[in-house]
Each structure stands twice: as C-alpha cells, then as structure tokens.
C-alpha cells in the first residue's frame, strides 16, 4: 500500500490517532489528535511516552498499559483542550504475533455528553412539568368536587379528561354514591361543549308512561292535557350540549328501542309530531347496574348497550380506594366551614375510624356523615366518640381481636361489649384531667370507675392521680 495514501487517510480521519512503537516512542499523530487533546505533534513525535508522562506533558498514557499487558484498553478522559474523549489503545502485532507497536484512537465525545446532559435535564423538566400538570389537574378537579389521592382515581380522571375532547358516547358505571354525575359534569366542563347546556335525565324517577314525552317532547294536541304550543323534550333542550342519561338501566324496553334510533339517526320526533328535530348532542349514560348481565337477562337491548358502551369508564367504590377518604373528609369539612363560617376540624383517630369503614353508600354516604358530625359537634374538633355508633362498633370489631390468653368461652357479644366499654373508658381518661371529671362525664361514681379501671387494667397517669387526690 502507498505510504502517502495511508498517511493521508489517517490525517483525514475525524478521530485522533496516535501511534507508538513497542517501546513507547511516538511515531505519528494526526491533526484530529492535536485538535482534540490540545497537544502538538512537535512536542510529541520522537518522544517516549514515559518521558512525556514524567515531565507532565501528558497525565495518562494508555499505550504504556497496552505495552505492559498486551491487551486493548479504553477510557474516557478530559484533555487540556477542555474536550472529553473516548480513547482506545490497541496492540499492533506482526505476523508472528509479536507486539511491534500501539495505535491509540481518540474520539471527541463532548457533544455526546452535552446531548446526554441535555436529555437528562429535559427528562427532569418533563417530570417537573408532569408533576405540575398533575397538581394543577388535582386542583381543577377538586374545584369540581372530585377529590382523590389514589392511583386508580387518578387513572379514572385521566381517562375522563382524555375522552372529553371527543363526542363519543360514554358509559359510566359504578355503585350508587360513587360520583357518576360529578364525573359526567367534569367531562362536559372539559369538552368543547362546555358553554352549552348540560341536561340530566334521571331515568329512574320518570314514570313509565311519561318517558317518551319527557325525553322526546310532544307536539300541539298530541294528547289530552298537552300544552297548546307543545313541549321540547330533554334531547332538544340539550341540543349542542351534553345529555346525561342517569340510571339508564331503568329505561323500559320500548323506550330503549326509540333511544337507539335517536342515537343512530341523530334526530328525534316529538310525540304526535311528523317533522324530525335534528340533534347535535353529546350522550353520557350512567348506571349502577351491570348492563352486561341485564342484556343476558333480557332487560336491556344488546344493540343499545353497544351503542352506549363506546367509551366505558368505571368508578371504583370507596372501599377500594381508602386512601381517598381522609382527603374527602377534609374537603367536605372545608366546604361546610366556608358555608357556615366555622372552623370545625376532626381528630386523626376519628379520620382513621372513618377510613376503616366499608361505606356501602360510597362518597355520598361519607359526605352525609361529615355533615351530620359538623352539625352535631359540640366542640371545634370532632372526636372519635362523636362518630355514629354503627361506625364505632365496626371499628371495634375490626380492630380488636382476642389474644391467646383470653377466654374463648365468653360469648362474642359480651366480649365485644366489654371491649367497647374499655375503649370508651380509655377515651374518657385521655380526655379529662382527673378521675372525678372522667367519672362525671361517664355518669358513674369515681369508685365505680376505679373498679372498671382495675378490671380492664387501664393505668392512670400520674397527673390524673395527683389531681384526683386534690379534689
């Protein structure tokens, strides 16, 4: 091979190249090596790498490591030029596999490192903005009475937010009190139709013989007692906006077939009318029934089910997202405090007791309980003893179990009643500064309270004993 061609090729390389002989003497470096490392050929060529290392011209010599160990070495190094490079030194062997030299290839990776850092920073910013968006969204839905902390509710809200920008029919399923109507309003408020009407139809509250006229309206003279000018139905009132068919599983089969035609044709005929009213309306259906099962049982049309179930959203019951309960409790209290200009709070023990309840009525039941506690609270902080008996009883049953040394022959009810009594006495002793005041609050004599304390092995704090002795 032509020597000039070989040298020209190496000089044209964008990678830095340094070649030394088997003794560490530098025999060649190209221009790229000078640019990357900041070292000049005149101070390198003809010099031994050991001497250059000792004089401090260079601070690392991979080629010497290769000469010593007879194997390839790589490292990332920052040079005096300020550039960071990946250097790989490889042995050069002759036909007899004897080391005759070392070639060091140095590649500038400063830009790659900058790109990596930029990418890392971008990821951090993306995460930061994502968290900010999440926080803002939580504030947004909180303003719309959607309060949550659980991941499952976060996913539900994200799905609702995503579908809000489309006109596809949404079927919201969930137990009574989970917030189906609130989620429907949220979808409407996030949609392009938010400035238009949101009409709710409670399918379970309309008498069967009035379903058709209520949903589709009626024309003049359609039936005896009809208004002279006729009446628009719920679909007409919701035109250009959103209609919520709440408890859609309650629709009678004859009305289901007519609703199916309205969804398919996007037009409605009033009762007694001959001219269709064209509709541009977003349909959201909600139910606490299992519509799949209703279809199997013959109570719901399969074709209507598929028309409604374009985007299914299921709201989980409160018992499956208990981490949301403390957030909801505080939210409902804040609303009541703002409305009635009070500052009622709730103790942590009371929150924990409420969080352990099963809440068959879901969020609606919880809100009603908080309103009850707010009204009935005699102090500015709701205590665990203020909770309804049914919740306290379940709290005791769930949280107290017999230990191995306790008598299994005692009837369970007696055992639980004694636990309940012990629980109340302990709360009284913690709430009042002396034994006498605790006894007065419980409506028993101090001596009776002492016997109960001894029976249940409840210790009296020193300050209570002192105050009791003084009184």
Coordinates of C-alpha atoms in Angstrom, one line a residue:
X1 CA 0.0 0.0 0.0
X2 CA 1.1 3.5 -0.8
X3 CA 2.6 5.2 2.3
X4 CA 1.3 8.6 1.3
X5 CA -2.2 7.2 0.8
X6 CA -2.1 5.6 4.3
X7 CA -0.8 8.8 6.0
X8 CA -3.4 10.9 4.0
X9 CA -6.2 8.7 5.1
X10 CA -5.2 8.9 8.8
X11 CA -4.8 12.7 8.6
X12 CA -8.3 13.0 7.1
X13 CA -9.8 11.0 10.0
X14 CA -12.1 12.9 12.4
X15 CA -10.8 10.6 15.2
X16 CA -7.5 11.4 16.8
X17 CA -4.8 8.8 16.1
X18 CA -1.5 8.3 18.0
X19 CA 0.9 5.5 17.0
X20 CA 3.8 4.5 19.1
X21 CA 6.4 1.7 18.8
X22 CA 6.8 -1.3 21.1
X23 CA 9.0 0.8 23.4
X24 CA 6.5 3.7 23.8
X25 CA 8.2 6.0 21.3
X26 CA 5.6 8.3 19.5
X27 CA 6.0 7.9 15.7
X28 CA 2.8 9.5 14.5
X29 CA -0.1 11.7 15.5
X30 CA -2.7 13.2 13.1
X31 CA -4.3 16.6 13.1
X32 CA -7.5 15.5 14.8
X33 CA -5.5 14.2 17.7
X34 CA -3.9 17.7 18.1
X35 CA -7.3 19.4 18.0
X36 CA -8.9 17.0 20.5
X37 CA -6.1 16.8 23.0
X38 CA -4.5 20.2 22.6
X39 CA -1.1 18.6 22.2
X40 CA 1.1 19.5 19.3
X41 CA 3.0 17.0 17.1
X42 CA 6.3 18.8 17.6
X43 CA 6.3 18.1 21.3
X44 CA 5.1 14.5 20.9
X45 CA 6.7 12.8 17.8
X46 CA 10.1 11.2 18.5
X47 CA 9.5 11.4 22.3
X48 CA 8.9 8.5 24.6
X49 CA 5.5 8.4 26.4
X50 CA 7.3 7.6 29.7
X51 CA 9.3 10.8 29.4
X52 CA 6.3 12.8 28.4
X53 CA 4.4 11.4 31.4
X54 CA 7.2 12.2 33.8
X55 CA 7.6 15.7 32.5
X56 CA 3.8 16.3 32.9
X57 CA 3.2 16.9 29.2
X58 CA 0.6 14.2 29.4
X59 CA -1.1 12.8 32.5
X60 CA -2.2 9.5 31.2
X61 CA -0.7 7.1 28.6
X62 CA -2.9 4.1 27.6
X63 CA -0.3 2.9 25.1
X64 CA 2.1 2.1 28.0
X65 CA -0.6 0.0 29.6
X66 CA -1.0 -1.9 26.3
X67 CA 2.8 -2.5 26.0
X68 CA 2.8 -3.9 29.6
X69 CA -0.4 -6.1 29.5
X70 CA -0.5 -6.8 25.7
X71 CA -4.3 -6.1 25.5
X72 CA -6.7 -3.4 24.5
X73 CA -7.5 -0.6 26.9
X74 CA -10.3 2.1 26.8
X75 CA -11.0 5.1 29.0
X76 CA -12.9 8.4 28.9
X77 CA -10.6 11.3 29.5
X78 CA -10.8 15.1 29.6
X79 CA -7.9 16.9 28.0
X80 CA -6.3 20.3 28.5
X81 CA -8.3 21.4 25.4
X82 CA -11.4 21.1 27.6
X83 CA -12.7 18.3 25.4
X84 CA -13.8 15.0 26.6
X85 CA -12.8 12.0 24.5
X86 CA -13.1 8.2 24.4
X87 CA -9.6 6.8 23.9
X88 CA -9.0 3.2 22.9
X89 CA -5.4 1.9 22.7
X90 CA -4.9 -1.4 20.8
X91 CA -1.8 -3.6 20.3
X92 CA -0.2 -3.9 16.8
X93 CA 1.2 -7.3 16.2
X94 CA 3.4 -8.7 13.4
X95 CA 2.9 -12.0 11.6
X96 CA 4.5 -13.9 14.5
X97 CA 2.0 -12.3 16.9
X98 CA 4.8 -10.1 18.4
X99 CA 4.0 -6.6 19.7
X100 CA 5.5 -4.0 17.3
X101 CA 3.5 -1.0 18.4
X102 CA 0.3 0.5 19.7
X103 CA -2.4 2.6 18.0
X104 CA -4.4 4.9 20.1
X105 CA -7.8 6.0 18.7
X106 CA -9.3 9.1 20.4
X107 CA -12.9 10.2 19.6
X108 CA -14.3 13.5 20.8
X109 CA -17.5 12.8 22.8
X110 CA -18.0 16.2 24.3
X111 CA -21.1 16.8 22.1
X112 CA -22.5 13.4 23.1
X113 CA -22.0 14.2 26.7
X114 CA -23.7 17.6 26.2
X115 CA -26.6 15.9 24.5
X116 CA -26.8 13.3 27.3
X117 CA -26.8 16.1 29.9
X118 CA -29.4 18.0 27.9
X119 CA -31.5 14.8 27.6
X120 CA -31.2 14.3 31.4
X121 CA -32.2 17.9 32.1
X122 CA -35.1 17.6 29.6
X123 CA -36.3 14.4 31.4
X124 CA -36.1 16.3 34.7
X125 CA -38.0 19.2 33.3
X126 CA -40.6 16.9 31.8
X127 CA -41.0 15.1 35.1
X128 CA -41.3 18.5 36.8
X129 CA -43.9 19.8 34.3
X130 CA -45.7 16.5 34.5
X131 CA -46.0 16.8 38.3
X132 CA -47.1 20.4 38.0
X133 CA -49.7 19.5 35.5
X134 CA -50.8 16.7 37.8
X135 CA -51.0 19.1 40.7
X136 CA -53.0 21.7 38.7
X137 CA -55.3 19.0 37.4
X138 CA -55.9 17.9 41.0
X139 CA -56.7 21.5 42.0
X140 CA -59.0 21.7 38.9
X141 CA -61.0 18.5 39.7
X142 CA -61.1 19.5 43.4
X143 CA -62.9 22.7 42.4
X144 CA -65.4 20.4 40.7
X145 CA -65.9 18.2 43.8
X146 CA -63.5 15.5 42.6
X147 CA -61.0 14.9 45.4
X148 CA -58.6 11.9 45.3
X149 CA -55.2 10.6 46.2
X150 CA -55.4 7.1 44.9
X151 CA -53.8 5.9 41.7
X152 CA -57.0 4.2 40.5
X153 CA -58.9 7.5 40.7
X154 CA -56.1 9.4 39.0
X155 CA -56.3 7.0 36.1
X156 CA -60.1 7.4 36.0
X157 CA -59.8 11.2 35.9
X158 CA -57.1 11.0 33.2
X159 CA -59.3 8.8 31.0
X160 CA -62.3 11.2 31.5
X161 CA -60.1 14.1 30.6
X162 CA -58.8 12.4 27.5
X163 CA -62.3 11.5 26.2
X164 CA -63.8 14.9 27.0
X165 CA -62.5 16.4 23.8
X166 CA -64.4 13.9 21.6
X167 CA -68.2 13.4 21.0
X168 CA -68.1 9.6 21.6
X169 CA -70.8 8.2 23.8
X170 CA -69.5 7.5 27.3
X171 CA -70.9 4.8 29.7
X172 CA -70.1 5.5 33.3
X173 CA -70.6 2.6 35.6
X174 CA -70.3 2.4 39.4
X175 CA -72.1 1.8 42.6
X176 CA -74.6 4.4 44.0
X177 CA -72.9 7.4 45.5
X178 CA -69.5 7.0 43.7
X179 CA -69.9 10.3 41.8
X180 CA -71.1 9.3 38.4
X181 CA -73.0 12.6 37.9
X182 CA -70.0 14.7 39.0
X183 CA -67.7 12.8 36.6
X184 CA -70.3 13.5 33.8
X185 CA -70.2 17.2 34.6
X186 CA -66.4 17.1 34.6
X187 CA -66.4 15.5 31.1
X188 CA -68.8 18.2 29.9
X189 CA -66.9 21.1 31.5
X190 CA -63.7 19.9 29.8
X191 CA -65.3 19.5 26.4
X192 CA -65.7 22.0 23.5
X193 CA -69.4 22.0 24.5
X194 CA -68.8 23.4 28.0
X195 CA -70.6 26.7 27.2
X196 CA -73.7 24.8 26.1
X197 CA -76.4 23.1 28.2
X198 CA -75.8 20.1 30.4
X199 CA -79.1 18.3 30.9
X200 CA -79.5 15.5 33.4
X201 CA -82.3 12.9 32.9
X202 CA -82.9 10.7 35.9
X203 CA -84.3 7.6 34.2
X204 CA -85.3 6.0 37.5
X205 CA -87.5 9.0 38.5
X206 CA -89.7 9.4 35.4
X207 CA -93.0 7.5 35.3
X208 CA -93.0 4.9 32.5
X209 CA -96.0 6.5 30.7
X210 CA -94.2 9.9 30.6
X211 CA -90.8 8.6 29.4
X212 CA -91.3 9.3 25.8
X213 CA -92.8 12.8 26.1
X214 CA -90.1 13.8 28.7
X215 CA -87.2 12.5 26.6
X216 CA -88.5 13.5 23.1
X217 CA -91.1 16.1 23.8
X218 CA -94.6 16.4 22.2
X219 CA -96.4 18.4 19.6
X220 CA -99.5 20.5 19.8
X221 CA -102.6 18.4 20.6
X222 CA -100.6 15.2 21.0
X223 CA -102.7 14.0 23.9
X224 CA -105.3 15.3 26.3
X225 CA -103.8 17.9 28.7
X226 CA -100.9 18.7 26.4
X227 CA -99.8 22.3 26.2
X228 CA -101.2 24.1 23.2
X229 CA -97.8 25.1 21.9
X230 CA -96.3 21.6 22.6
X231 CA -93.1 21.0 24.6
X232 CA -89.5 20.3 23.8
X233 CA -88.0 17.1 25.2
X234 CA -84.8 16.7 27.1
X235 CA -82.8 15.9 24.0
X236 CA -83.9 19.1 22.4
X237 CA -83.0 21.1 25.5
X238 CA -79.6 19.5 25.4
X239 CA -79.0 20.2 21.7
X240 CA -75.4 21.4 21.0
X241 CA -74.6 20.4 24.6
X242 CA -74.5 17.3 26.7
X243 CA -77.3 15.0 28.0
X244 CA -76.7 12.6 30.9
X245 CA -79.0 9.6 31.0
X246 CA -78.6 8.7 34.6
X247 CA -79.6 5.2 35.7
X248 CA -80.0 4.3 32.1
X249 CA -80.6 0.7 33.1
X250 CA -84.1 1.7 34.3
X251 CA -85.3 2.6 30.8
X252 CA -88.3 0.4 29.7
X253 CA -87.6 -1.8 26.6
X254 CA -90.0 0.2 24.3
X255 CA -88.2 3.4 25.1
X256 CA -84.8 1.7 24.6
X257 CA -85.6 1.0 21.0
X258 CA -86.6 4.6 20.4
X259 CA -83.4 5.8 22.2
X260 CA -81.4 3.5 19.9
X261 CA -82.9 5.2 16.8
X262 CA -82.2 8.7 18.2
X263 CA -78.5 7.7 18.8
X264 CA -78.2 6.2 15.3
X265 CA -80.1 8.8 13.3
X266 CA -79.2 11.8 15.4
X267 CA -82.8 13.1 15.2
X268 CA -85.9 12.9 17.3
X269 CA -89.6 13.0 16.6
X270 CA -91.8 14.6 19.2
X271 CA -94.8 12.6 20.4
X272 CA -97.5 13.3 17.8
X273 CA -95.0 15.1 15.6
X274 CA -94.2 14.4 12.0
X275 CA -91.1 16.7 11.5
X276 CA -87.8 15.4 12.8
X277 CA -85.7 17.6 15.1
X278 CA -82.0 17.2 14.1
X279 CA -79.7 16.8 17.1
X280 CA -76.1 17.6 17.8
X281 CA -75.7 16.3 21.3
X282 CA -73.1 14.5 23.4
X283 CA -74.6 11.5 25.2
X284 CA -73.3 10.3 28.5
X285 CA -75.0 7.3 30.2
X286 CA -74.6 6.3 33.8
X287 CA -75.7 3.2 35.7
X288 CA -75.2 1.3 38.9
X289 CA -76.3 -1.9 37.2
X290 CA -74.3 -4.5 35.4
X291 CA -75.6 -3.8 31.9
X292 CA -73.9 -6.9 30.5
X293 CA -75.9 -9.0 32.9
X294 CA -79.1 -7.0 32.2
X295 CA -78.6 -7.9 28.5
X296 CA -78.2 -11.6 29.3
X297 CA -81.4 -11.4 31.5
X298 CA -83.3 -9.8 28.6
X299 CA -83.8 -6.5 30.4
X300 CA -81.6 -4.4 28.2
X301 CA -81.2 -4.3 24.5
X302 CA -77.8 -5.6 23.3
X303 CA -77.6 -3.2 20.4
X304 CA -78.3 -0.2 22.6
X305 CA -75.7 -1.5 25.1
X306 CA -73.0 -1.5 22.4
X307 CA -74.1 2.0 21.2
X308 CA -73.8 3.4 24.7
X309 CA -70.6 1.5 25.7
X310 CA -68.3 3.2 23.2
X311 CA -66.1 4.6 26.0
X312 CA -66.6 2.7 29.2
X313 CA -65.5 4.3 32.5
X314 CA -65.8 2.5 35.8
X315 CA -65.6 4.5 39.1
X316 CA -64.3 2.2 41.8
X317 CA -66.2 2.1 45.2
X318 CA -64.8 4.0 48.1
X319 CA -63.8 0.8 49.9
X320 CA -61.4 0.0 47.1
X321 CA -59.6 3.4 47.4
X322 CA -59.4 4.1 51.1
X323 CA -56.5 6.5 50.7
X324 CA -59.0 9.0 49.2
X325 CA -61.2 9.0 52.4
X326 CA -59.0 11.4 54.5
X327 CA -58.8 13.8 51.5
X328 CA -62.6 13.7 51.1
X329 CA -63.2 14.2 54.8
X330 CA -61.1 17.4 54.9
X331 CA -62.6 18.6 51.6
X332 CA -66.2 18.2 52.9
X333 CA -65.3 19.9 56.2
X334 CA -63.7 22.8 54.4
X335 CA -66.8 23.3 52.3
X336 CA -69.0 23.3 55.4
X337 CA -66.7 25.7 57.2
X338 CA -66.7 28.1 54.3
X339 CA -70.5 28.0 54.0
X340 CA -71.3 28.4 57.7
X341 CA -68.2 30.4 58.6
X342 CA -66.9 28.0 61.2
X343 CA -63.6 26.3 61.9
X344 CA -64.5 22.7 62.7
X345 CA -61.7 20.2 62.5
X346 CA -61.5 16.4 63.0
X347 CA -59.1 14.3 65.1
X348 CA -56.7 11.8 63.5
X349 CA -58.3 9.0 65.4
X350 CA -61.7 9.9 64.0
X351 CA -60.3 10.0 60.5
X352 CA -58.7 6.6 60.9
X353 CA -62.0 5.2 62.2
X354 CA -63.9 6.6 59.2
X355 CA -61.2 5.4 56.8
X356 CA -61.7 1.8 58.1
X357 CA -65.5 1.9 57.5
X358 CA -66.8 0.0 54.4
X359 CA -69.0 2.8 53.1
X360 CA -71.7 0.9 51.2
X361 CA -73.2 4.3 50.2
X362 CA -69.7 5.4 49.0
X363 CA -68.8 9.2 48.7
X364 CA -72.4 10.3 49.2
X365 CA -72.7 8.4 52.5
X366 CA -69.4 9.8 53.7
X367 CA -70.5 13.4 52.8
X368 CA -73.7 12.9 54.7
X369 CA -71.9 11.6 57.8
X370 CA -69.4 14.6 57.7
X371 CA -72.4 17.0 57.5
X372 CA -74.0 15.2 60.5
X373 CA -70.8 15.4 62.5
X374 CA -70.3 19.1 61.6
X375 CA -73.8 20.0 62.8
X376 CA -73.8 17.8 65.9
X377 CA -70.2 18.7 67.0
X378 CA -70.3 20.5 70.4
X379 CA -66.6 21.3 70.1
X380 CA -64.4 22.7 67.4
X381 CA -62.8 19.3 66.8
X382 CA -64.8 16.2 66.0
X383 CA -63.6 13.3 68.2
X384 CA -63.8 9.6 67.7
X385 CA -66.6 9.4 70.3
X386 CA -68.7 11.7 68.2
X387 CA -68.9 9.1 65.4
X388 CA -72.2 7.2 64.9
X389 CA -72.4 4.0 67.0
X390 CA -72.6 1.8 63.9
X391 CA -69.2 3.1 62.7
X392 CA -67.7 2.9 66.2
X393 CA -69.0 -0.7 66.6
X394 CA -67.5 -1.8 63.3
X395 CA -64.2 -0.1 64.3
X396 CA -64.1 -2.1 67.5
X397 CA -65.0 -5.4 65.8
X398 CA -62.4 -4.8 63.0
X399 CA -59.6 -3.5 65.2
X400 CA -59.8 -5.8 68.3
X401 CA -59.1 -9.5 68.3
X402 CA -58.8 -11.9 71.2
X403 CA -55.3 -12.7 72.3
X404 CA -54.3 -16.3 73.0
X405 CA -54.7 -15.9 76.8
X406 CA -58.3 -14.6 76.7
X407 CA -61.2 -16.8 77.5
X408 CA -62.8 -18.3 74.3
X409 CA -65.9 -19.4 76.3
X410 CA -67.1 -15.8 76.8
X411 CA -69.8 -15.0 74.3
X412 CA -68.6 -12.9 71.4
X413 CA -71.2 -10.2 72.0
X414 CA -70.2 -9.9 75.7
X415 CA -66.6 -9.8 74.7
X416 CA -67.2 -7.0 72.2
X417 CA -69.3 -5.0 74.6
X418 CA -66.6 -5.2 77.2
X419 CA -64.1 -4.1 74.6
X420 CA -66.4 -1.2 73.7
X421 CA -66.7 -0.3 77.4
X422 CA -62.9 -0.4 77.8
X423 CA -62.4 1.7 74.7
X424 CA -64.9 4.4 75.9
X425 CA -63.3 4.5 79.4
X426 CA -59.8 4.9 77.9
X427 CA -61.0 7.7 75.8
X428 CA -62.6 9.4 78.8
X429 CA -59.4 9.1 80.8
X430 CA -57.5 10.7 78.0
X431 CA -60.0 13.5 77.5
X432 CA -60.4 14.6 81.1
X433 CA -57.7 15.9 83.6
X434 CA -58.9 13.9 86.6
X435 CA -60.6 10.7 87.5
X436 CA -63.5 12.5 89.1
X437 CA -64.3 14.5 86.0
X438 CA -64.0 11.4 83.8
X439 CA -66.4 9.6 86.1
X440 CA -68.9 12.6 85.9
X441 CA -68.7 12.5 82.1
X442 CA -69.4 8.8 82.1
X443 CA -72.3 9.2 84.6
X444 CA -70.8 6.9 87.2
X445 CA -69.1 7.3 90.6
X446 CA -65.3 7.6 90.9
X447 CA -65.3 4.3 92.9
X448 CA -67.1 2.5 90.1
X449 CA -64.7 4.0 87.6
X450 CA -61.8 2.8 89.7
X451 CA -63.2 -0.8 89.7
X452 CA -63.6 -0.6 85.9
X453 CA -60.1 0.7 85.5
X454 CA -58.8 -2.2 87.6
X455 CA -60.9 -4.7 85.7
X456 CA -59.7 -3.6 82.3
X457 CA -56.1 -3.0 83.6
X458 CA -56.1 0.7 82.5
X459 CA -53.3 2.6 84.0
X460 CA -53.9 6.1 85.4
X461 CA -51.4 8.8 84.5
X462 CA -49.6 10.4 87.4
X463 CA -51.1 13.8 86.9
X464 CA -54.6 12.3 87.0
X465 CA -53.8 10.6 90.3
X466 CA -52.5 13.9 91.8
X467 CA -55.5 15.9 90.6
X468 CA -57.9 13.2 91.9
X469 CA -56.2 13.3 95.3
X470 CA -56.5 17.0 95.5
X471 CA -60.2 17.0 94.7

